[in-house]
Short mmCIF file of C-alpha atoms and ligand atoms in Angstrom, two decimals:
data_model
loop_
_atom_site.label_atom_id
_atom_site.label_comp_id
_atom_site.label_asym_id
_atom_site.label_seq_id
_atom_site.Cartn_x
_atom_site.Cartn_y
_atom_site.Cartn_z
CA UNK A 1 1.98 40.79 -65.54
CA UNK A 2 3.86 37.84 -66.81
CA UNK A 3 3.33 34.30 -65.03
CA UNK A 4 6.39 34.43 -63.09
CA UNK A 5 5.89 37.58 -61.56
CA UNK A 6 2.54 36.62 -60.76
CA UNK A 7 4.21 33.25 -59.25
CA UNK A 8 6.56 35.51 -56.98
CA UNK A 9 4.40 37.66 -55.78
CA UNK A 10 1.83 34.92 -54.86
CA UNK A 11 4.34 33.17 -52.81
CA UNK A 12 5.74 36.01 -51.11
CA UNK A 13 2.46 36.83 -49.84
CA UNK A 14 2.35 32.96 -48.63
CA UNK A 15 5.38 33.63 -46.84
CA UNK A 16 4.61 36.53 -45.27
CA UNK A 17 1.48 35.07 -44.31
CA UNK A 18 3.41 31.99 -42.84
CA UNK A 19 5.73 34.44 -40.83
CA UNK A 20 3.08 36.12 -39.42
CA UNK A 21 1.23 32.84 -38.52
CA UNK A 22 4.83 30.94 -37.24
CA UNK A 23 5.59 34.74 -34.83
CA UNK A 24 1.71 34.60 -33.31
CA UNK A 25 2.33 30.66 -32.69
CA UNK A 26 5.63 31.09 -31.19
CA UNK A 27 4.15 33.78 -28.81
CA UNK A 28 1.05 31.64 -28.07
CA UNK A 29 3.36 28.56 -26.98
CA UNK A 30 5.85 30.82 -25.14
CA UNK A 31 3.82 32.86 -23.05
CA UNK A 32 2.83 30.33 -20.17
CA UNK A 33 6.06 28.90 -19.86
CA UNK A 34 7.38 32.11 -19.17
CA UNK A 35 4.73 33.62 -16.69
CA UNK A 36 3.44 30.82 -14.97
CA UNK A 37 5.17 30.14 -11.72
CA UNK A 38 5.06 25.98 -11.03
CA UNK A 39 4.09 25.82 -7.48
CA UNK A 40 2.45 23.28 -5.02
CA UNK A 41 -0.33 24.82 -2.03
CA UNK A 42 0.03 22.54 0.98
CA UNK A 43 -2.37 22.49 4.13
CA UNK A 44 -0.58 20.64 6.85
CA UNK A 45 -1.52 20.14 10.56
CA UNK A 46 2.61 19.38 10.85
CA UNK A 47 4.70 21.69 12.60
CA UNK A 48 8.26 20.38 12.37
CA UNK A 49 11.66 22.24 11.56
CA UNK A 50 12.34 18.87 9.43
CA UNK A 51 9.07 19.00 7.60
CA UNK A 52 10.22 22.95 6.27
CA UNK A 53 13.92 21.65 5.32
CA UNK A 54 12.01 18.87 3.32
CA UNK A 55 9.86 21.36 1.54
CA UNK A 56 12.96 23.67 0.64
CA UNK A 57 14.55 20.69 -0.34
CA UNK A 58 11.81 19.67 -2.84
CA UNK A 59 11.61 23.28 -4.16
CA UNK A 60 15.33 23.00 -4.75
CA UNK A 61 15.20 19.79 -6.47
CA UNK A 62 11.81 20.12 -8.65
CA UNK A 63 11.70 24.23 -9.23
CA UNK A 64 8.28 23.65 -7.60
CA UNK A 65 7.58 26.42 -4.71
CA UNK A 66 6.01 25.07 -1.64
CA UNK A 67 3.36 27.53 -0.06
CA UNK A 68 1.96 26.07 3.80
CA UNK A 69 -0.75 26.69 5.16
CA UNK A 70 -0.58 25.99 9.05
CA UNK A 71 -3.66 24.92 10.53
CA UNK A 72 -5.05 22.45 13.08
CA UNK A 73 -6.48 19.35 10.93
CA UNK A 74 -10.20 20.12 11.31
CA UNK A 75 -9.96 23.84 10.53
CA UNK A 76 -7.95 22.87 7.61
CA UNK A 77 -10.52 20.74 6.49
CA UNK A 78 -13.25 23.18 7.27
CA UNK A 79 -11.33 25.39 5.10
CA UNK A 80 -11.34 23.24 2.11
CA UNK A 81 -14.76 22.66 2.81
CA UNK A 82 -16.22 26.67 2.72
CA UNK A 83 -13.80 27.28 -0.31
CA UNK A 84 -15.28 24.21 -2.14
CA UNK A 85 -13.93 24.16 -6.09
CA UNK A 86 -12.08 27.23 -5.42
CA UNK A 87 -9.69 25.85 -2.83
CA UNK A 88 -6.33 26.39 -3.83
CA UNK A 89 -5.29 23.56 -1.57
CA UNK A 90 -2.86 20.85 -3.97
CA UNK A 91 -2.23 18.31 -0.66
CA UNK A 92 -3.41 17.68 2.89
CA UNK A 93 -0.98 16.79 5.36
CA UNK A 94 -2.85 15.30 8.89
CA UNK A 95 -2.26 13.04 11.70
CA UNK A 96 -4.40 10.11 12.17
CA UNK A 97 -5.77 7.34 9.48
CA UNK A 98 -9.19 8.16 11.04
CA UNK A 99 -8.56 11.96 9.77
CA UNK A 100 -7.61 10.84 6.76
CA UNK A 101 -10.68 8.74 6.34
CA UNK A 102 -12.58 11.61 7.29
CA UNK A 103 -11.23 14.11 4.71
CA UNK A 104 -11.78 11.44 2.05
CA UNK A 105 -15.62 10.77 3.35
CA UNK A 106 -15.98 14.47 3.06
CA UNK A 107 -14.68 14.25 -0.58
CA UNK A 108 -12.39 16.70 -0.11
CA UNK A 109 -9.40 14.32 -1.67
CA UNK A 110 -9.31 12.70 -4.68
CA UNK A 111 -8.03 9.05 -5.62
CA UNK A 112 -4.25 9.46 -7.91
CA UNK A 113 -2.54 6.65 -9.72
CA UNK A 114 1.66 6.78 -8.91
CA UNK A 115 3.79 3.85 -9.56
CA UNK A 116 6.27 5.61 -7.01
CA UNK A 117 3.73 5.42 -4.29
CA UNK A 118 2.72 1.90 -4.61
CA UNK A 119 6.51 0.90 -4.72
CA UNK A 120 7.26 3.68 -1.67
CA UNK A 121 4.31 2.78 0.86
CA UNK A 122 2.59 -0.70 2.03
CA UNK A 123 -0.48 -0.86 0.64
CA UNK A 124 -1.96 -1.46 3.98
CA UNK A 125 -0.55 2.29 4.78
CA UNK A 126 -2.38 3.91 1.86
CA UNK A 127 -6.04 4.26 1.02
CA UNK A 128 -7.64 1.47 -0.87
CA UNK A 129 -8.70 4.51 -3.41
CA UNK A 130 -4.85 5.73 -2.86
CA UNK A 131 -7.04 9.09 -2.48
CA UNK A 132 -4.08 9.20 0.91
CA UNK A 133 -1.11 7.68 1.42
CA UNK A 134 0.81 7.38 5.18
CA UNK A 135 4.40 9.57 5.69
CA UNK A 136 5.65 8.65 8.51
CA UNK A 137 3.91 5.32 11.28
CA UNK A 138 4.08 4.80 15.25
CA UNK A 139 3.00 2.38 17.23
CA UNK A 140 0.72 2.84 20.22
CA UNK A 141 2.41 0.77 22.86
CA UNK A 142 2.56 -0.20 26.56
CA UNK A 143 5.07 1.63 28.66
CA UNK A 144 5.61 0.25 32.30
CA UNK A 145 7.22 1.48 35.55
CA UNK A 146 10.60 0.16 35.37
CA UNK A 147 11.06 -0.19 39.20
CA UNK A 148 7.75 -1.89 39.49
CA UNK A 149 6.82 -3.86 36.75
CA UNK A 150 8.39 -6.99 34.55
CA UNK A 151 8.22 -6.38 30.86
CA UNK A 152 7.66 -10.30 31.45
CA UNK A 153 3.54 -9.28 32.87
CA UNK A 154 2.74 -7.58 29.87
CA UNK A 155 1.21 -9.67 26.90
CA UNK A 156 -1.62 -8.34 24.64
CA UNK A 157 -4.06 -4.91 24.65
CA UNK A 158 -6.68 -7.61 25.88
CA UNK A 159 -5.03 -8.73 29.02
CA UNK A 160 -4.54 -5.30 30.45
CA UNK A 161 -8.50 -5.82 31.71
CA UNK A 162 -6.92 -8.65 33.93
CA UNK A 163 -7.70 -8.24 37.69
CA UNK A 164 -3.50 -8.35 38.04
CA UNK A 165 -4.34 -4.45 36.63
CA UNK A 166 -7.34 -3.16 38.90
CA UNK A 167 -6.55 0.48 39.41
CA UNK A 168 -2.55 0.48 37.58
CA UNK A 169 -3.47 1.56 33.95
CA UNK A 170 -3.07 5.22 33.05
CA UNK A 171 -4.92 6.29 29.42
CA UNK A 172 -6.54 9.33 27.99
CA UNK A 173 -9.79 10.31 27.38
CA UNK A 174 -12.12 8.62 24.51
CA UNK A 175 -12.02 11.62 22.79
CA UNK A 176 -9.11 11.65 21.53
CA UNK A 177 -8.60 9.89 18.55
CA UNK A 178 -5.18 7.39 18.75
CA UNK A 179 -7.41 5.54 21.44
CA UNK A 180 -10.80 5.77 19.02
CA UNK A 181 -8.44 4.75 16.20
CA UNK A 182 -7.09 1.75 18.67
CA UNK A 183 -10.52 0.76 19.52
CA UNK A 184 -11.52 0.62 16.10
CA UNK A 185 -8.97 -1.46 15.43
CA UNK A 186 -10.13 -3.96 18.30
CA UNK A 187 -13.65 -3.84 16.53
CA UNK A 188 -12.49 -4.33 13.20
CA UNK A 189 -10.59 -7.47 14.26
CA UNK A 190 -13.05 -8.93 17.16
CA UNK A 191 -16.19 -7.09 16.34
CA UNK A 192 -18.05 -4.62 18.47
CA UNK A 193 -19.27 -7.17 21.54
CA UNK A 194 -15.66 -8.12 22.19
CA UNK A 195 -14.75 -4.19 22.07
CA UNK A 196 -17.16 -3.15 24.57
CA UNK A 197 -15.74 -5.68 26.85
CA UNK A 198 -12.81 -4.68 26.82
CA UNK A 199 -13.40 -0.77 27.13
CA UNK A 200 -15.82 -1.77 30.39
CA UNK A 201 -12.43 -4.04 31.80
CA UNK A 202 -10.27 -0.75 30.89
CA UNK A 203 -12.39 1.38 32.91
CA UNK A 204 -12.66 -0.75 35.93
CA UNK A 205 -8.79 -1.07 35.86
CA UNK A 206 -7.84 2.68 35.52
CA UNK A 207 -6.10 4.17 37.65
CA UNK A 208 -7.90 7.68 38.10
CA UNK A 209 -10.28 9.29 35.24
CA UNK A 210 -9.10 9.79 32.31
CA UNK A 211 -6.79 13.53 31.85
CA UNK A 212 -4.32 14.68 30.38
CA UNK A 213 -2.63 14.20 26.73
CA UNK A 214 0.13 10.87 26.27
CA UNK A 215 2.76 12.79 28.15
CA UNK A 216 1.13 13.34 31.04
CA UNK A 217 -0.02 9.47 31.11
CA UNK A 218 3.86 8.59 31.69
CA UNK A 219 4.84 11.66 34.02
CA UNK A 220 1.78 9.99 36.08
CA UNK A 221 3.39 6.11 35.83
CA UNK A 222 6.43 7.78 36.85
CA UNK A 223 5.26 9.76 39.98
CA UNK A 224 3.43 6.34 41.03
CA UNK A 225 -0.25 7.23 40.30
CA UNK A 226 -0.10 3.74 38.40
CA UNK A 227 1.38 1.13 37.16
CA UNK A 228 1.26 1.28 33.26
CA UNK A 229 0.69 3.77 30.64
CA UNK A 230 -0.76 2.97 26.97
CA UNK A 231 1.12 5.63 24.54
CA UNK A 232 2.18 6.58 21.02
CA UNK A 233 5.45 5.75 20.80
CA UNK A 234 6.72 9.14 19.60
CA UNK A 235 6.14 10.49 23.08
CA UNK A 236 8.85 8.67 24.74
CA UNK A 237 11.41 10.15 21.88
CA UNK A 238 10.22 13.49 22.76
CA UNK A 239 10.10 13.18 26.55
CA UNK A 240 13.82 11.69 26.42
CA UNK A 241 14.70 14.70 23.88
CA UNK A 242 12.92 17.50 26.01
CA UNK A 243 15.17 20.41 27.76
CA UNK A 244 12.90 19.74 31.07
CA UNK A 245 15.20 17.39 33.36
CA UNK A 246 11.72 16.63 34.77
CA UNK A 247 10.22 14.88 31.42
CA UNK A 248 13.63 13.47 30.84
CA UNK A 249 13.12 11.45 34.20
CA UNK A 250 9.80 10.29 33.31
CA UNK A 251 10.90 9.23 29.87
CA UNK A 252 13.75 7.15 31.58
CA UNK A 253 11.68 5.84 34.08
CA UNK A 254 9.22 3.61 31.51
CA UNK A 255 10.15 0.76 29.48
CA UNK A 256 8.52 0.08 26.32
CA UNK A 257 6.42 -2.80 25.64
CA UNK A 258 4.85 -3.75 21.99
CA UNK A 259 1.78 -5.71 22.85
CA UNK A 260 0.27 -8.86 20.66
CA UNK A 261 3.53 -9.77 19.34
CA UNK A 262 2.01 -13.66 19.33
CA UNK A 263 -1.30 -12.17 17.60
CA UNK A 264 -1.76 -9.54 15.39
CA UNK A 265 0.22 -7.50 16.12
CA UNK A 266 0.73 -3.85 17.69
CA UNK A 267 -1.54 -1.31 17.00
CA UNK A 268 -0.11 0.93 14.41
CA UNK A 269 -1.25 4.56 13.66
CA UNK A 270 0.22 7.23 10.64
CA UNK A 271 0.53 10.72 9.57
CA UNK A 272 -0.07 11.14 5.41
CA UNK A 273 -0.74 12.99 2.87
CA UNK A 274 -3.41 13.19 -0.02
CA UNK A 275 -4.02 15.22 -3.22
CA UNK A 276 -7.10 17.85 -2.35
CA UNK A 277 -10.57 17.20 -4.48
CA UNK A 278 -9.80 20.20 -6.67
CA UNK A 279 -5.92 20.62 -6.52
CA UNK A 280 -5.17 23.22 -9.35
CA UNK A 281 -1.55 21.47 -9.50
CA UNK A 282 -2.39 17.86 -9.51
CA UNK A 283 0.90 16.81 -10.70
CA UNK A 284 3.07 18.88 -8.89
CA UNK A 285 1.12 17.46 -5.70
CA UNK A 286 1.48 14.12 -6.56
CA UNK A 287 5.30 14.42 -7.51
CA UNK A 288 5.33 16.52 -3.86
CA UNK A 289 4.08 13.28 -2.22
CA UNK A 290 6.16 11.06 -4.50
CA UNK A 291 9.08 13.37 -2.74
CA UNK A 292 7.95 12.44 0.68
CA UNK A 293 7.88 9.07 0.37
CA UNK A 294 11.20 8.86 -1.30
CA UNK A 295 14.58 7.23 0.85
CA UNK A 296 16.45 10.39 1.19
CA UNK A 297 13.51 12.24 2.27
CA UNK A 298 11.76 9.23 4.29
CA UNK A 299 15.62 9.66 6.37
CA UNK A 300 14.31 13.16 7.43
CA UNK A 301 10.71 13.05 8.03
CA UNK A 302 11.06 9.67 10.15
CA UNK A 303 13.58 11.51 12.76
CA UNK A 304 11.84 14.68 12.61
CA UNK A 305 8.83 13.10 15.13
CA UNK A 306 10.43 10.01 16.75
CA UNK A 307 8.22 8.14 14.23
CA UNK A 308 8.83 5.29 12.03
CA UNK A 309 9.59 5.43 8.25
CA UNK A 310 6.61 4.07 6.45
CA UNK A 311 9.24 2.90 3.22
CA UNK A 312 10.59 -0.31 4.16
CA UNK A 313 13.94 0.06 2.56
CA UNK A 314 14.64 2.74 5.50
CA UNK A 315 15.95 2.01 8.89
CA UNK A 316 14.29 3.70 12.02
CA UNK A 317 16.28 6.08 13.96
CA UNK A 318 18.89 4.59 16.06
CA UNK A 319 16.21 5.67 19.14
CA UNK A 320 13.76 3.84 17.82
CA UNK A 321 16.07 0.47 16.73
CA UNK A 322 16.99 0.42 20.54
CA UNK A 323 13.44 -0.18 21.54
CA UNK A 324 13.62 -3.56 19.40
CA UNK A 325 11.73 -4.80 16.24
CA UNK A 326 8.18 -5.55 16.47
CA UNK A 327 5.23 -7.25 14.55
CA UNK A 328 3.09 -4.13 13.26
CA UNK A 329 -0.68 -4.59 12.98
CA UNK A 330 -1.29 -4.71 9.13
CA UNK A 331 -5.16 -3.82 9.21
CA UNK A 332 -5.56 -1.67 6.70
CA UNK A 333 -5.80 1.69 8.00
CA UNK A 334 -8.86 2.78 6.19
CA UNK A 335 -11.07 0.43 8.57
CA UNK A 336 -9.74 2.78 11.72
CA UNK A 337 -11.95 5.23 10.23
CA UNK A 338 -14.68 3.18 8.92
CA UNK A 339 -14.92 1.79 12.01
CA UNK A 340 -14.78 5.66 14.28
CA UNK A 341 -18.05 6.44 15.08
CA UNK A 342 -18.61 2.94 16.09
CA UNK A 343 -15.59 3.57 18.46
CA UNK A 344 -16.85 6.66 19.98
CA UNK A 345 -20.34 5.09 20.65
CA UNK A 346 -18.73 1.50 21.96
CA UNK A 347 -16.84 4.38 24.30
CA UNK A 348 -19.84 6.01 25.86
CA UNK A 349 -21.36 2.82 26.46
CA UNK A 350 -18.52 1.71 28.26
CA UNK A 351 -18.15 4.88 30.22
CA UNK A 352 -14.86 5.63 29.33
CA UNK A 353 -14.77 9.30 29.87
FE1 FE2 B 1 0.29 13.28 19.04
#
């Protein structure tokens, strides 16, 4: 065989070679594109028509398919709890910092760097680990009967223990959490003496024992069984919204007062979001959040609940700008759940039922 032959046939057997190597490649780096589906598994305690259009909206923008879960917040995080590693949840949704705090504690999130998120939300609205970040805020006010009571009475959280109040203030039970999450916040800024005080002063003033959910509190201002309701602000939107004539009346019948204007400010409470402990689509969850938090979609979410946008460069609802501006309370959330079980215990001692 001469040298050139030799020379061809050696480098057609290269080339073949490199064919053969180039076709397995090409199949190798094609395959997952093709076959895997990008999708984002989200566990949410929310229940709202808005909150599906948002998710359609984000599969529509991103490619990324939403699949919910529906759950109450502790089964949801009982559920991530039992399926450990294996969870397929990507993002918790929940109501409440001091949930939040509590999924966190039970490590079922996990801490995500996002440029969009620190621009998007406060940082007194996200965790200090950003492990979850607030969606959407309201404000735990005063409401007061309208035909019995000047706005001009009301001041702080603090001077509802006044004698002026013996037997006029309507509030739930202490096991619920927006008034654990308000006491905490009354701990974290006065410490636990000054909280107990002021849970013992609530209980002398109330008007009967504690029953009933928010909605009820202002139904019972209404029909006269006292004076003055304390109340997540959301409530009133959905009592003035409601097809009941009935709840229409009582939202009508209340005026809304933000307490500690001078001070602090009003207590403030959130629902958010945060990426699960083992999310099998990290970035798609954290582009997902990223999507909440956004203007357009901050528009949505923040009418969907009469609740306030947590992005500052969105207006509240019209609803919501009619009940006035107000000083927010810029504790940072993370210390309503630090500070829960103290709450709870502060609440027994004061026999706040
Ligand atoms: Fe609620």
């Amino acid at each position: 065989m001469s040298i050139t032959k030799y020379l061809v046939l050696v480098s057609v057997f290269f080339m073949a070679i490199s064919c053969k190597t180039d076709k397995k490649t090409e199949v190798k780096e094609e395959a997952p594109v093709v076959t895997k589906t990008q999708e984002v598994n989200v566990y949410t305690h929310r229940h709202y028509a808005a909150d599906q259009e948002l998710f359609a909206q984000f599969e529509k923008e991103t490619g990324i398919k939403v699949n919910v879960v529906n759950a109450k917040a502790d089964e949801l995080m009982q559920k991530m709890t039992s399926e450990g590693e294996q969870s397929p949840a990507d993002v918790l949704i929940t109501v409440d910092a001091g949930r939040l705090v509590r999924a966190k504690d039970k490590g079922l999130l996990q801490g995500v760097t996002s440029t969009t998120l620190d621009k998007n939300i406060p940082a007194h609205l996200r965790d200090t680990d950003n492990a979850w970040f607030a969606l959407t805020k309201r404000a735990r006010v005063i409401v007061y009967a309208k035909d019995r009571v000047k706005p001009e009475a009301l001041s702080t959280y603090e001077e509802l223990t006044s004698d002026k109040w013996k037997k006029k203030i309507l509030i739930r039970s202490s096991s619920n959490i927006y008034n654990q999450s308000l006491l905490a916040s009354i701990i974290a800024h006065d410490g636990v003496e000054k909280a107990k005080a002021w849970a013992e002063g609530m209980v002398a003033n109330m008007a009967r024992t504690p029953k009933g959910n928010d909605r009820d509190q202002v139904k019972a201002v209404v029909g006269g069984e006292g004076d003055i309701a304390v109340v997540n602000t959301y409530y009133i939107g959905k009592l003035l919204n409601s097809k009941n004539p009935e709840e229409v009346k009582a939202g009508e019948g209340v005026g809304i007062f933000f307490p500690n204007q001078d001070g602090r400010g009003t207590h403030i409470n959130v629902s958010g979001a945060g990426v699960a402990k083992y999310a099998p689509n990290k970035e798609n969850a954290i582009k997902f959040i990223e999507f909440l938090s956004s203007k357009a979609a901050q528009e949505v979410f923040a009418t969907a609940n009469y609740e306030y946008p947590v992005n500052p460069e969105v207006k509240a609802s019209e609803l919501l700008t009619s009940w006035g501006a107000f000083k927010e309370d810029v504790l940072p959330l993370a210390k309503l759940g630090e500070n829960n079980k103290k709450a709870v215990i502060t609440f027994d001692e004061a026999g706040w039922q």
